[in-house]
mmCIF file of C-alpha atoms in Angstrom:
data_model
loop_
_atom_site.group_PDB
_atom_site.id
_atom_site.type_symbol
_atom_site.label_atom_id
_atom_site.label_comp_id
_atom_site.label_asym_id
_atom_site.label_seq_id
_atom_site.Cartn_x
_atom_site.Cartn_y
_atom_site.Cartn_z
ATOM 1 C CA MET A 67 -35.382 29.210 66.298
ATOM 2 C CA ILE A 68 -38.390 29.867 64.093
ATOM 3 C CA TYR A 69 -41.228 27.362 63.957
ATOM 4 C CA LEU A 70 -44.074 29.660 62.904
ATOM 5 C CA CYS A 71 -44.034 31.712 59.724
ATOM 6 C CA PRO A 72 -43.081 35.303 60.602
ATOM 7 C CA PHE A 73 -45.704 36.612 58.176
ATOM 8 C CA CYS A 74 -48.812 34.444 58.572
ATOM 9 C CA GLY A 75 -48.156 32.510 61.804
ATOM 10 C CA ASP A 76 -48.638 29.115 60.162
ATOM 11 C CA GLN A 77 -46.653 26.160 61.487
ATOM 12 C CA LEU A 78 -43.510 25.482 59.451
ATOM 13 C CA GLY A 79 -42.805 21.962 58.290
ATOM 14 C CA GLN A 80 -39.380 22.134 59.904
ATOM 15 C CA GLU A 81 -37.895 24.438 62.550
ATOM 16 C CA LEU A 82 -35.497 27.045 61.199
ATOM 17 C CA ARG A 83 -32.228 27.786 62.944
ATOM 18 C CA ASP A 84 -30.322 29.231 59.985
ATOM 19 C CA GLY A 85 -31.129 29.664 56.335
ATOM 20 C CA VAL A 86 -33.729 30.963 53.932
ATOM 21 C CA PRO A 87 -36.965 28.939 53.677
ATOM 22 C CA ASP A 88 -40.412 29.767 52.388
ATOM 23 C CA CYS A 89 -43.799 29.242 53.987
ATOM 24 C CA SER A 90 -45.963 26.544 52.402
ATOM 25 C CA HIS A 91 -49.062 28.495 53.481
ATOM 26 C CA CYS A 92 -48.407 32.110 52.409
ATOM 27 C CA HIS A 93 -45.428 31.341 50.109
ATOM 28 C CA ARG A 94 -43.336 34.194 51.510
ATOM 29 C CA VAL A 95 -39.587 33.795 51.724
ATOM 30 C CA PHE A 96 -37.778 34.808 54.908
ATOM 31 C CA ASN A 97 -34.493 34.250 56.686
ATOM 32 C CA SER A 98 -33.254 33.581 60.203
ATOM 33 C CA SER A 99 -32.544 37.256 60.996
ATOM 34 C CA LYS A 100 -33.446 38.895 64.307
ATOM 35 C CA TYR A 101 -36.310 40.695 62.548
ATOM 36 C CA HIS A 102 -37.950 37.453 61.423
ATOM 37 C CA GLN A 103 -37.254 35.753 64.763
ATOM 38 C CA LEU A 104 -39.102 38.538 66.576
ATOM 39 C CA LEU A 105 -42.004 38.461 64.103
ATOM 40 C CA ALA A 106 -42.311 34.687 64.509
ATOM 41 C CA ALA A 107 -42.179 35.051 68.299
ATOM 42 C CA SER A 108 -44.987 37.598 68.098
ATOM 43 C CA TRP A 109 -47.177 34.896 66.538
ATOM 44 C CA VAL A 110 -46.226 32.523 69.353
ATOM 45 C CA MET A 111 -47.310 35.195 71.848
ATOM 46 C CA ARG A 112 -50.620 35.714 70.050
ATOM 47 C CA LYS A 113 -51.327 31.983 69.884
ATOM 48 C CA CYS A 114 -50.362 31.427 73.551
ATOM 49 C CA PRO A 115 -51.443 34.665 75.281
ATOM 50 C CA GLN A 116 -51.152 33.052 78.727
ATOM 51 C CA ALA A 117 -47.389 32.510 78.242
ATOM 52 C CA ASP A 118 -45.020 34.530 80.409
ATOM 53 C CA VAL A 119 -41.628 35.897 79.392
ATOM 54 C CA GLU A 120 -39.737 32.764 80.498
ATOM 55 C CA GLN A 121 -42.068 30.444 78.587
ATOM 56 C CA LEU A 122 -41.797 32.614 75.487
ATOM 57 C CA ALA A 123 -38.000 32.679 75.723
ATOM 58 C CA HIS A 124 -37.879 28.919 76.206
ATOM 59 C CA SER A 125 -40.214 28.037 73.334
ATOM 60 C CA THR A 126 -38.634 30.445 70.840
ATOM 61 C CA LYS A 127 -35.013 30.230 72.061
ATOM 62 C CA LEU A 128 -34.902 34.041 72.242
ATOM 63 C CA SER A 129 -32.790 35.865 74.793
ATOM 64 C CA SER A 130 -34.624 37.059 77.899
ATOM 65 C CA GLU A 131 -34.373 40.634 76.624
ATOM 66 C CA ASP A 132 -35.875 39.796 73.233
ATOM 67 C CA ALA A 133 -38.631 37.701 74.820
ATOM 68 C CA LEU A 134 -39.445 40.589 77.164
ATOM 69 C CA PHE A 135 -39.577 42.938 74.160
ATOM 70 C CA VAL A 136 -42.097 40.705 72.353
ATOM 71 C CA TYR A 137 -44.051 40.078 75.558
ATOM 72 C CA THR A 138 -44.311 43.800 76.259
ATOM 73 C CA TRP A 139 -45.438 44.951 72.825
ATOM 74 C CA VAL A 140 -47.527 41.972 71.745
ATOM 75 C CA GLY A 141 -48.600 40.367 75.028
ATOM 76 C CA GLN A 142 -49.268 43.528 77.039
ATOM 77 C CA GLU A 143 -49.683 46.384 74.545
ATOM 78 C CA LEU A 144 -51.561 44.041 72.155
ATOM 79 C CA TYR A 145 -49.805 45.211 69.010
ATOM 80 C CA THR A 146 -51.257 43.683 65.855
ATOM 81 C CA HIS A 147 -48.914 42.004 63.412
ATOM 82 C CA ASP A 148 -48.799 45.128 61.252
ATOM 83 C CA ASP A 149 -48.230 47.403 64.262
ATOM 84 C CA PHE A 150 -45.419 45.209 65.572
ATOM 85 C CA GLN A 151 -43.803 44.973 62.150
ATOM 86 C CA ALA A 152 -43.914 48.766 61.800
ATOM 87 C CA HIS A 153 -42.469 49.148 65.308
ATOM 88 C CA LEU A 154 -39.537 46.871 64.450
ATOM 89 C CA LYS A 155 -38.867 48.847 61.278
ATOM 90 C CA LYS A 156 -39.083 52.143 63.187
ATOM 91 C CA LEU A 157 -36.499 50.822 65.670
ATOM 92 C CA GLY A 158 -34.241 49.803 62.780
ATOM 93 C CA VAL A 159 -34.316 46.055 63.427
ATOM 94 C CA SER A 160 -32.714 44.594 60.317
ATOM 95 C CA ALA A 161 -33.969 41.685 58.245
ATOM 96 C CA LYS A 162 -30.354 40.970 57.245
ATOM 97 C CA ILE A 163 -28.586 37.979 58.708
ATOM 98 C CA VAL A 164 -25.733 39.145 60.920
ATOM 99 C CA PRO A 165 -22.988 36.602 61.656
#
């Protein structure tokens, strides 16, 4: 579930489970892929730095493993948005929607 824009961190008008919306703030188009879910979760982590892995997983509906990944790199290693985005690309996390 994505409720913050993966690119600017602005609140979306409606939560995204599946599909291709755009952000009313930065006007970027994105989809519900793992890549965009992780980017959106990184904004959640930045906006709620006191959150633990379980809280992050619960609020974003990520798996425990994905929440731990975001928590580690953004919450503990303090990756910026650009650093985290580059890290995801380096790891080969795809922005394509996989059924």
